[in-house]
CSV table of C-alpha atoms and ligand atoms in Angstrom, one decimal:
chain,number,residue,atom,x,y,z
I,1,UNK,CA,181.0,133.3,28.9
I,2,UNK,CA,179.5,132.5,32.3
I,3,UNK,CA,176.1,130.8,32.0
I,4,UNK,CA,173.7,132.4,34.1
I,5,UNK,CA,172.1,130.0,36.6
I,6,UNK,CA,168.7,130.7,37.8
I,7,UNK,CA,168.4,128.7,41.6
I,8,UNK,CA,164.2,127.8,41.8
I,9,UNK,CA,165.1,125.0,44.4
I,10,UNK,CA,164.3,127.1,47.2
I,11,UNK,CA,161.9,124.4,48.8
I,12,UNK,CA,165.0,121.8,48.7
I,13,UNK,CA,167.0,124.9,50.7
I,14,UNK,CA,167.7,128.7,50.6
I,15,UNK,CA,170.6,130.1,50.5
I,16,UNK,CA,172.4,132.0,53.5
I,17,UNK,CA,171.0,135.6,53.9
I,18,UNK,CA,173.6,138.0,53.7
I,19,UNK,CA,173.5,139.4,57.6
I,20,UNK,CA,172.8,135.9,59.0
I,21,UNK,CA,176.2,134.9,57.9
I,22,UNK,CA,177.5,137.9,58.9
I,23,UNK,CA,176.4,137.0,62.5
I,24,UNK,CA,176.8,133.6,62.2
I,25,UNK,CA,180.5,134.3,61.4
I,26,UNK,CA,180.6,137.1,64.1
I,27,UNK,CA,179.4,134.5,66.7
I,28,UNK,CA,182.2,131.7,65.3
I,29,UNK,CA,184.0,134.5,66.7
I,30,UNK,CA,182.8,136.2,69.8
I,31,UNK,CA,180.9,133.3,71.0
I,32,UNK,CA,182.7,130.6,71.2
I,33,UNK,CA,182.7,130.0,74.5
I,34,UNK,CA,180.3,127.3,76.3
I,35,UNK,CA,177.1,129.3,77.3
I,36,UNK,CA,177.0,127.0,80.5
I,37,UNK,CA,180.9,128.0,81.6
I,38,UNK,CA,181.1,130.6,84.3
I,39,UNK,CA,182.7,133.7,82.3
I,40,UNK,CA,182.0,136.8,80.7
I,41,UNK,CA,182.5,134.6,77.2
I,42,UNK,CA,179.8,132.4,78.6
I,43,UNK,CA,177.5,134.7,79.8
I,44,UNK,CA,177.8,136.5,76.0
I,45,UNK,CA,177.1,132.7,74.6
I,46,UNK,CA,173.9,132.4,76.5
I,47,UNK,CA,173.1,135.8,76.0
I,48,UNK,CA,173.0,134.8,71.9
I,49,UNK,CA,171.3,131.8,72.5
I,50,UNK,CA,168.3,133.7,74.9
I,51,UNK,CA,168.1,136.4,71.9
I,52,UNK,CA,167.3,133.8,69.4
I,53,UNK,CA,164.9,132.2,71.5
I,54,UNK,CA,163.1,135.7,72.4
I,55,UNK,CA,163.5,136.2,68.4
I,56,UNK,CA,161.6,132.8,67.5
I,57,UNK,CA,158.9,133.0,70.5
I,58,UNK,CA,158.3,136.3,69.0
I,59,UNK,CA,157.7,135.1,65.3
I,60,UNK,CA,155.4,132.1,66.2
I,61,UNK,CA,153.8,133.7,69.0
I,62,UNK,CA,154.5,131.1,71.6
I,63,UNK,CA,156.8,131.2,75.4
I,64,UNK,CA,160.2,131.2,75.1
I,65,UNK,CA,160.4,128.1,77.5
I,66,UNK,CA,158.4,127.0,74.4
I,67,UNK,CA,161.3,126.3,71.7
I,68,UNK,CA,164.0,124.2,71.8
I,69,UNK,CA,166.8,124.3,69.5
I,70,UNK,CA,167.5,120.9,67.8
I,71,UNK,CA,169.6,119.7,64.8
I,72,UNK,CA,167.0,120.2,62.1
I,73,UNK,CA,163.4,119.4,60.6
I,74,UNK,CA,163.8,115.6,60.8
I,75,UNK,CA,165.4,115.5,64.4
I,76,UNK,CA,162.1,118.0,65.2
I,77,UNK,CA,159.9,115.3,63.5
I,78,UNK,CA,161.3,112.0,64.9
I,79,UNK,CA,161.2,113.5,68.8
I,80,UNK,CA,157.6,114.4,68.8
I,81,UNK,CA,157.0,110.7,67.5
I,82,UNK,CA,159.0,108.9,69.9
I,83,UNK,CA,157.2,110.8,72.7
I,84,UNK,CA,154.2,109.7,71.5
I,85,UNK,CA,155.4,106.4,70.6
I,86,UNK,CA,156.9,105.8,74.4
I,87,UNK,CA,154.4,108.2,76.8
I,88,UNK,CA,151.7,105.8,75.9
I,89,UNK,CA,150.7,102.3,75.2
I,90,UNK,CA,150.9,101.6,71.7
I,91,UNK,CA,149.1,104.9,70.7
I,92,UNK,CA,147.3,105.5,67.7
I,93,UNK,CA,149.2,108.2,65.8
I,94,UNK,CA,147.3,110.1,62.4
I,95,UNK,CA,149.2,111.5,59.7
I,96,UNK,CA,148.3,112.7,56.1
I,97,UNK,CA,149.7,110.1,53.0
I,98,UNK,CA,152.5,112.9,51.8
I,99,UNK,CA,154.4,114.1,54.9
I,100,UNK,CA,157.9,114.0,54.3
I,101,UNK,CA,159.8,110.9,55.3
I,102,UNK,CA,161.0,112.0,58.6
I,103,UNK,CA,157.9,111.7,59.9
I,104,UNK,CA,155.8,109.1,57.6
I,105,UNK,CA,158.9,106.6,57.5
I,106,UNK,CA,159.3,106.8,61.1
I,107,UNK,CA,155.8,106.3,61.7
I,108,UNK,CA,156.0,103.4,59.9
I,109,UNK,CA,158.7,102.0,61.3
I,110,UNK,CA,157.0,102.5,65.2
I,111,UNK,CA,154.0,101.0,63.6
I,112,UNK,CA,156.1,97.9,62.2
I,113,UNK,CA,158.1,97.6,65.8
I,114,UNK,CA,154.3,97.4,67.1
I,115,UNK,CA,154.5,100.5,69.2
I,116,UNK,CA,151.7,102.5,67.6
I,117,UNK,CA,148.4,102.3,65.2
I,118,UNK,CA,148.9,104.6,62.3
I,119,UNK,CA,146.3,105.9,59.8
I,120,UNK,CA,147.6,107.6,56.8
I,121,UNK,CA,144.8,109.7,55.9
I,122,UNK,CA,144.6,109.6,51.9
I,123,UNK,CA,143.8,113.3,49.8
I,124,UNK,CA,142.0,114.3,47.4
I,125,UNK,CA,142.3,114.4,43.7
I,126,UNK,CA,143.1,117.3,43.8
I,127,UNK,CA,146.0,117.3,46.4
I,128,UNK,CA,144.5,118.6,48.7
I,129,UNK,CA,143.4,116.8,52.3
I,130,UNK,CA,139.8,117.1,53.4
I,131,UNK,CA,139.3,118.3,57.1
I,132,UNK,CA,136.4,115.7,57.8
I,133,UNK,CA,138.8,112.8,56.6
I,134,UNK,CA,141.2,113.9,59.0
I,135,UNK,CA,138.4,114.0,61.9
I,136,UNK,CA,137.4,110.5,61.0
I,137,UNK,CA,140.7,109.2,61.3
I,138,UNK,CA,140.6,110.2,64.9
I,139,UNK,CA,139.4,107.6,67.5
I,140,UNK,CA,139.2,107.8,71.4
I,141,UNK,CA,142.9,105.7,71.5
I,142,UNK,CA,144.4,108.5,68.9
I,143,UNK,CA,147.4,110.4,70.9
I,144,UNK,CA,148.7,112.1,68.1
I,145,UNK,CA,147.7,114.2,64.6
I,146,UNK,CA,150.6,114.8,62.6
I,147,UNK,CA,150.1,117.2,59.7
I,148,UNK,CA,152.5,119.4,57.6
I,149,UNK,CA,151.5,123.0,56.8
I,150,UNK,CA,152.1,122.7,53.5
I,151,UNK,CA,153.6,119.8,51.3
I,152,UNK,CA,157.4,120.6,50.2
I,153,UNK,CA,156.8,119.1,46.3
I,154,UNK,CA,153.4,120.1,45.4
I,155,UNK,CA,153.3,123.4,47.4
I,156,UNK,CA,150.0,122.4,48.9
I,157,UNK,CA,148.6,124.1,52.0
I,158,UNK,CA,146.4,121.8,54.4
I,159,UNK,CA,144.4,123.6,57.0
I,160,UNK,CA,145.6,122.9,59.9
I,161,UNK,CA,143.6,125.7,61.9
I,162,UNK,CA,140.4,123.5,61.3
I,163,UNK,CA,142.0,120.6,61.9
I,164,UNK,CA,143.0,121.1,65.2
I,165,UNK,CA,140.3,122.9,66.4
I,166,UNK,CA,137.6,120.2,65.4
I,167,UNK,CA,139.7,117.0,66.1
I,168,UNK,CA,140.8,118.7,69.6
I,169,UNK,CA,137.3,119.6,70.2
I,170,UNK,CA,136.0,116.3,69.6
I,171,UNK,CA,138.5,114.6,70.8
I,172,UNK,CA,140.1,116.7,74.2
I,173,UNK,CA,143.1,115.7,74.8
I,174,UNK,CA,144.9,114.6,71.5
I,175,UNK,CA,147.8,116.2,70.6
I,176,UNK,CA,148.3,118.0,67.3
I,177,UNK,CA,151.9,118.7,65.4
I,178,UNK,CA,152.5,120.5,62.5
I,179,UNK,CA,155.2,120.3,60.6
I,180,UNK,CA,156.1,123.7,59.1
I,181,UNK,CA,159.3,123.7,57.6
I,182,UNK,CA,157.8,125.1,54.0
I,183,UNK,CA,155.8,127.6,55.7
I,184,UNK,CA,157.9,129.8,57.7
I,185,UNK,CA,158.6,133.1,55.4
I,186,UNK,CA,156.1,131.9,52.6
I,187,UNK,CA,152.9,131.9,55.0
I,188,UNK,CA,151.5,133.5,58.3
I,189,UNK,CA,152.7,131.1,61.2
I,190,UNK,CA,151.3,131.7,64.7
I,191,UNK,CA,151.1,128.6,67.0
I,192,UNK,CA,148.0,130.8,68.7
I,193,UNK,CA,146.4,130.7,65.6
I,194,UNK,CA,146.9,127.1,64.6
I,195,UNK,CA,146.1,125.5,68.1
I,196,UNK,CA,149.2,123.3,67.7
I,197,UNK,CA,150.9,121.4,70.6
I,198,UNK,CA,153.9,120.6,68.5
I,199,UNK,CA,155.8,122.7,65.8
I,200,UNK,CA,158.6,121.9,63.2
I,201,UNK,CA,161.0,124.6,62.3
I,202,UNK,CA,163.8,124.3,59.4
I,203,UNK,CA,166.2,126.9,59.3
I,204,UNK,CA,167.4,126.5,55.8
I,205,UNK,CA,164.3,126.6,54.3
I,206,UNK,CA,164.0,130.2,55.2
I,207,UNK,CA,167.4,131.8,54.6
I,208,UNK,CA,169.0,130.2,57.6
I,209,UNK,CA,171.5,127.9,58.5
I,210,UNK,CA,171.1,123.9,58.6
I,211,UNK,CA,169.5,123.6,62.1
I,212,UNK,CA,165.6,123.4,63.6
I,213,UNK,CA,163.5,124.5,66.4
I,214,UNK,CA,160.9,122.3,67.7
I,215,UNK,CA,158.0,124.6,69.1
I,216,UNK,CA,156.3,122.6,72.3
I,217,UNK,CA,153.4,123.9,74.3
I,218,UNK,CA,154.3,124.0,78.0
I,219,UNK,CA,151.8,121.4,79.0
I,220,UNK,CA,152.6,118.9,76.0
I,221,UNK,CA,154.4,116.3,76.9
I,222,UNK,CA,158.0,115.4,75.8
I,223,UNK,CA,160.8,112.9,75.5
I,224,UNK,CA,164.6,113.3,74.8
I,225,UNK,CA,166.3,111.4,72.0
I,226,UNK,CA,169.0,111.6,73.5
I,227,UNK,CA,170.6,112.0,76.8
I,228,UNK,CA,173.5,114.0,78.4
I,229,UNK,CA,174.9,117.2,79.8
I,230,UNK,CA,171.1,118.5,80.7
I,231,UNK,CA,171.2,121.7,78.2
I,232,UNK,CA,168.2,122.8,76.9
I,233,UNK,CA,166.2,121.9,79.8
I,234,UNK,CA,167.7,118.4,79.2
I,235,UNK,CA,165.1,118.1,76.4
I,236,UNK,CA,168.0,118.4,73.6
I,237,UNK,CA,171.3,118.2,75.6
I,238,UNK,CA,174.7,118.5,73.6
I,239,UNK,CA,176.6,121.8,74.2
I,240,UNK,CA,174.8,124.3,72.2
I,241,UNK,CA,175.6,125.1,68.5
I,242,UNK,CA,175.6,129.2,69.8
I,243,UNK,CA,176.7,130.5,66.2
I,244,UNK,CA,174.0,128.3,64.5
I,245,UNK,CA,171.3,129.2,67.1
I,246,UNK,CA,172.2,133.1,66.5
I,247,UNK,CA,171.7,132.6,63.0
I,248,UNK,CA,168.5,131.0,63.0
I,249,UNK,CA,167.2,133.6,65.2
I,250,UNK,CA,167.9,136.1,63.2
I,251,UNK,CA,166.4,133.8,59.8
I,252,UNK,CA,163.1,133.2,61.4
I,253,UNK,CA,163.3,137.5,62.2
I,254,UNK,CA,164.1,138.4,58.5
I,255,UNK,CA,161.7,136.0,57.5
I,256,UNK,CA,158.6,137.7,58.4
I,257,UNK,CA,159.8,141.3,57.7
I,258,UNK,CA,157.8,142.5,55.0
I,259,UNK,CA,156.0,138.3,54.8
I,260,UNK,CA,152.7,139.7,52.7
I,261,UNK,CA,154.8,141.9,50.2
I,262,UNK,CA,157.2,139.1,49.7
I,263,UNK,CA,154.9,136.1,49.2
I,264,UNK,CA,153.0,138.7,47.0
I,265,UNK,CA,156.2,138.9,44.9
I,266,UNK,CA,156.7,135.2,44.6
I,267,UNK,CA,152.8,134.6,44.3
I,268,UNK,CA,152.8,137.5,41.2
I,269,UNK,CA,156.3,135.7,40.0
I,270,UNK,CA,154.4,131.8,40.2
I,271,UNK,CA,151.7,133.3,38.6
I,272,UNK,CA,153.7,134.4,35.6
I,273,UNK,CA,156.0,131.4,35.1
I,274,UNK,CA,152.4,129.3,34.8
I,275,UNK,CA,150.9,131.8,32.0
I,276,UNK,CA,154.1,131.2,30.2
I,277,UNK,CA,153.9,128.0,30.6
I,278,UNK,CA,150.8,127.5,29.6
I,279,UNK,CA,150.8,129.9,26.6
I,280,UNK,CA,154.3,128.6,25.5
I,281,UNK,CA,153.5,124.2,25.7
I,282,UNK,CA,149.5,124.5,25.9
I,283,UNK,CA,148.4,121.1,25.7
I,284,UNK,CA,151.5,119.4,26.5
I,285,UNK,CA,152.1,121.2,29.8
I,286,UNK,CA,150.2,120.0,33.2
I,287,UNK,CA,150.5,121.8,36.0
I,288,UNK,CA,149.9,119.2,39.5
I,289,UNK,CA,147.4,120.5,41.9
I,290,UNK,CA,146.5,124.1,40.2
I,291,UNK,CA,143.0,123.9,41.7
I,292,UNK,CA,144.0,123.7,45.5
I,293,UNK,CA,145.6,126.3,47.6
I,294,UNK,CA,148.9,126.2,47.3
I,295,UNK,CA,152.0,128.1,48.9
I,296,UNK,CA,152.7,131.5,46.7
I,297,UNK,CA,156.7,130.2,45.4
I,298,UNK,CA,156.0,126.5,44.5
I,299,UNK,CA,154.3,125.1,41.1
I,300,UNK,CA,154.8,121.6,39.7
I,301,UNK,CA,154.2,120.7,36.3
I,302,UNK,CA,155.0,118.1,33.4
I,303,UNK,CA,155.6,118.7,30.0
I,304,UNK,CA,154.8,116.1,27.6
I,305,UNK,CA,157.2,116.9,24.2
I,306,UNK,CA,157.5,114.1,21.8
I,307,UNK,CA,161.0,111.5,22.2
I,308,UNK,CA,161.2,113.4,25.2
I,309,UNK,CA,160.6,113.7,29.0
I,310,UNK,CA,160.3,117.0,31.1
I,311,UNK,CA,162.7,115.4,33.3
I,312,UNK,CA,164.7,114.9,29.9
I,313,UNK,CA,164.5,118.6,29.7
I,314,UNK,CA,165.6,119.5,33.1
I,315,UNK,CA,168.6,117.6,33.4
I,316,UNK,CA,169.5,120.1,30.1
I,317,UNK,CA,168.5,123.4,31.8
I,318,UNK,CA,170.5,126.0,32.7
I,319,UNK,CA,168.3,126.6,35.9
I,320,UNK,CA,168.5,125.0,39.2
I,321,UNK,CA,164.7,123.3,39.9
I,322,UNK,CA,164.4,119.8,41.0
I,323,UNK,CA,162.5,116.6,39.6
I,324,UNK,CA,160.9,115.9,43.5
I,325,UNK,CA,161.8,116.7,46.8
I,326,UNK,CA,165.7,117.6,46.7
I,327,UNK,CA,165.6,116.9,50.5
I,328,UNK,CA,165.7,112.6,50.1
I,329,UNK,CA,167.7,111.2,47.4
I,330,UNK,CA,165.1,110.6,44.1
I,331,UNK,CA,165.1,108.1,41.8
I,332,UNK,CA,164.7,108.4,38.3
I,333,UNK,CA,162.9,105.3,37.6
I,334,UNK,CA,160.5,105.6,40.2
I,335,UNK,CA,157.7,108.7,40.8
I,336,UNK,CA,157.3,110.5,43.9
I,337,UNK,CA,155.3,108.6,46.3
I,338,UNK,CA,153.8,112.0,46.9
I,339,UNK,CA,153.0,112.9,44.0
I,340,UNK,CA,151.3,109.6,43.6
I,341,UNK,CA,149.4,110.3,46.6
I,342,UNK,CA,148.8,113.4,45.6
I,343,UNK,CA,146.1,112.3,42.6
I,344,UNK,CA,149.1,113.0,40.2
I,345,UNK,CA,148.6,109.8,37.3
I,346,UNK,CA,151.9,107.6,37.1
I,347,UNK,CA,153.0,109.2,33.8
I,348,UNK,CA,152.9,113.1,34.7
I,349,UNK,CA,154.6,111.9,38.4
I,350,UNK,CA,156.9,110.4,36.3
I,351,UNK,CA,157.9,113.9,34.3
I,352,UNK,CA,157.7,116.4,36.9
I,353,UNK,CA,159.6,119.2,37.3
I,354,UNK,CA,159.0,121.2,40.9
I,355,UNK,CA,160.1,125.0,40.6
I,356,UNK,CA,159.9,126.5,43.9
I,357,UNK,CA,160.6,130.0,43.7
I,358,UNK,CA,162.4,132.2,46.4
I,359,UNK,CA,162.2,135.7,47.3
I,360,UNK,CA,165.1,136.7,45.0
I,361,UNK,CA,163.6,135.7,42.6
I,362,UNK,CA,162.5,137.4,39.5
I,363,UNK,CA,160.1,138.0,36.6
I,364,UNK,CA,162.8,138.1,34.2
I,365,UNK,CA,164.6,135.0,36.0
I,366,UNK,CA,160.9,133.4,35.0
I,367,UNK,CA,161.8,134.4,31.2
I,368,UNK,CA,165.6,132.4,31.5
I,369,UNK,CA,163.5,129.6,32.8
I,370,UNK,CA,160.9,129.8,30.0
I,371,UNK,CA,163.7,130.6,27.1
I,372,UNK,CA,165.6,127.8,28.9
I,373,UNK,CA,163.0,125.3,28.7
I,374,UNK,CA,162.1,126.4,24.5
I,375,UNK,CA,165.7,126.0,24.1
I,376,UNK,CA,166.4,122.1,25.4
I,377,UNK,CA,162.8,121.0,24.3
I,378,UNK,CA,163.9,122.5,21.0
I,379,UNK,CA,167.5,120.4,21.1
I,380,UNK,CA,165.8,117.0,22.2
I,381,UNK,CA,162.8,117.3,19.8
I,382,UNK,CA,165.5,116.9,17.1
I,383,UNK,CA,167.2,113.6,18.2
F,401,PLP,C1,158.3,119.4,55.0
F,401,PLP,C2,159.7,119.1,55.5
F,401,PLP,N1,159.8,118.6,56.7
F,401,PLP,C3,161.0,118.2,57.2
F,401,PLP,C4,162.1,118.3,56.4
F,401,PLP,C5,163.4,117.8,57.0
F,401,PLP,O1,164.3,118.8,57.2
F,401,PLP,P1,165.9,118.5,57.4
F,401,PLP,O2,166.2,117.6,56.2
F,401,PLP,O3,166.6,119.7,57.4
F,401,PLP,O4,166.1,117.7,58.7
F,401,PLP,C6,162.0,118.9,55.1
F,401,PLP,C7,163.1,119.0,54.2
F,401,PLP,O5,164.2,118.9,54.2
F,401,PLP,C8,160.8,119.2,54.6
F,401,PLP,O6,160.6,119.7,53.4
């Protein structure tokens, strides 16, 4: 008998959508050529990469001089920081205590080199970070703000619309990124709204394939990484990845079709898998940051079973969740430095299990997960 394998990993990565591989595949095909050739393969090349662009500008609300296509989420991360790090004298840069390495271990790093100042602004117990901790951060030699959207293990939403507007206000001319690979097709994102100078976007967190945008407001300033052939506006040269850009075009598109009925779906699906939870392993079960806002598809929780460990439990499951953040390698002797810093205690870091639902998702996959969980808690109870 095939087991049936439920996939809640879907803030680790999503699976290709169906007509995004189709065009991806199409493009492999039809637009193969290099978009800055002179032919009428070319000139279909760069038409693809101009529709995604329109497609993109459109979704965030932002120019389509605005975006430029890069290899992923961490490549997005790491330019705005070297900017920063280079375009002034040892600038002091602000971040929260749980954005994902590619910006926190970079920071680090520039702050260890002796480029910048960093403050890593700490949250609350609750995992949630406080707008007026942010503002104090700030001083008069602070370039940069960096702070995600939402956090990719705990699911927590920060809110970045206050943020920015209060630090920019007191503080004109500091720069603001967000990073916003878990919010794109989970949560309203519109760089108007949030006030941003800088924007992260991952395409396979949202049904797309493995590359990034990096959203830049006209007037914010910029540095390469790298240097070559002058393509996208010599900001990210390299000849364009057209059948990758065409996808993630089209991802970002699909993503916000129908955004409120879907995070409904995966908020009413969340919802569920916590009262079952919760009416299955009562006392033994707690669930990290219930009391903040959090994105609608992600809940992390511990369950604490006698001679055994949820992490115990999920390497027995026949579902695919994750013990942290599937996008670094994890340890299993260590807990997650976010969670940590998230006002998660040692021992429940230790055990926790991150289901982050997608929009496939269902209310009877959240019964397999339940039944699945009885079923191995059951098995190691008796060892
Ligand atoms: C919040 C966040 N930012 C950035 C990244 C980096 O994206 P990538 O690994 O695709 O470069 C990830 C996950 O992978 C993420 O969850």
């Amino acid at each position: 008998m095939v087991k049936h394998k439920v996939y809640v990993d879907n803030n680790g990565t999503t699976p290709l959508s169906e007509e995004v591989c189709a065009l991806i595949s199409k493009t492999l095909r039809s637009g193969w050529a290099n978009p800055s050739s002179r032919s009428d393969d070319a000139d279909v090349a760069a038409q693809l990469i101009k529709e995604s662009r329109e497609r993109i500008s459109k979704v965030i609300n932002c120019g389509e001089d605005e975006i430029t296509f890069m290899s992923g989420g961490t490549e997005c991360n790491n330019m705005v920081l070297n900017s920063i790090s280079k375009l002034y004298s040892k600038p002091h840069i602000v971040i929260s205590a749980v954005e994902h390495d590619s910006i926190s271990v970079y920071a680090r790093n520039l702050f260890k080199q002796g480029l910048i100042t960093l403050t890593e602004v700490e949250l609350n117990s609750k995992g949630g970070l406080e707008v007026e901790d942010v503002l104090s951060a700030c001083t008069t030699q602070t370039r940069l703000v960096s702070i995600m959207l939402a956090n990719n293990e705990t699911g927590v939403m920060f809110d970045v619309v206050e943020m920015a507007g209060k630090v920019k206000k007191e503080f004109p001319g500091l720069l603001f990124h967000t990073d916003a690979a878990q919010a794109l097709g989970k949560i309203p994102v519109d760089v108007a709204e949030l006030r941003v100078d800088y924007l992260t976007l991952v395409g396979h967190k949202f049904y797309g394939p493995r590359i990034g945008a990096l959203y830049h407001r006209l007037t914010a300033p910029l540095l390469p990484l790298l240097y070559g052939g002058g393509q996208e506006s010599g900001i990210r040269p390299g000849t364009e990845n057209t059948p990758m850009i065409a996808g993630l075009g089209l991802a970002a598109q699909l993503a916000v079709q129908g955004l409120s009925q879907k995070s409904l779906h995966m908020e009413k699906c969340r919802r569920y898998l916590e009262a079952r939870l919760v009416e299955t392993f009562g006392h033994k079960l707690v669930i990290n940051c219930r009391d903040s806002l959090r994105l609608p598809n992600t809940s992390n929780f511990a369950i604490f079973l006698e001679n055994c460990r949820s992490v115990n439990v999920l390497e027995g499951v026949q579902f695919i969740a994750s013990k942290g953040a599937a996008c670094h390698s994890h340890s299993t002797t260590k807990p997650s430095q976010i969670l940590l810093n998230s006002g998660v205690s040692y021992e429940v870091a230790m055990n926790s299990i991150r289901v982050s639902l997608g929009v496939h998702n269902t209310v009877e996959d959240v019964d397999f997960i339940i039944e699945d969980l009885i079923r191995v808690s059951n098995e190691l109870a008796q060892l």
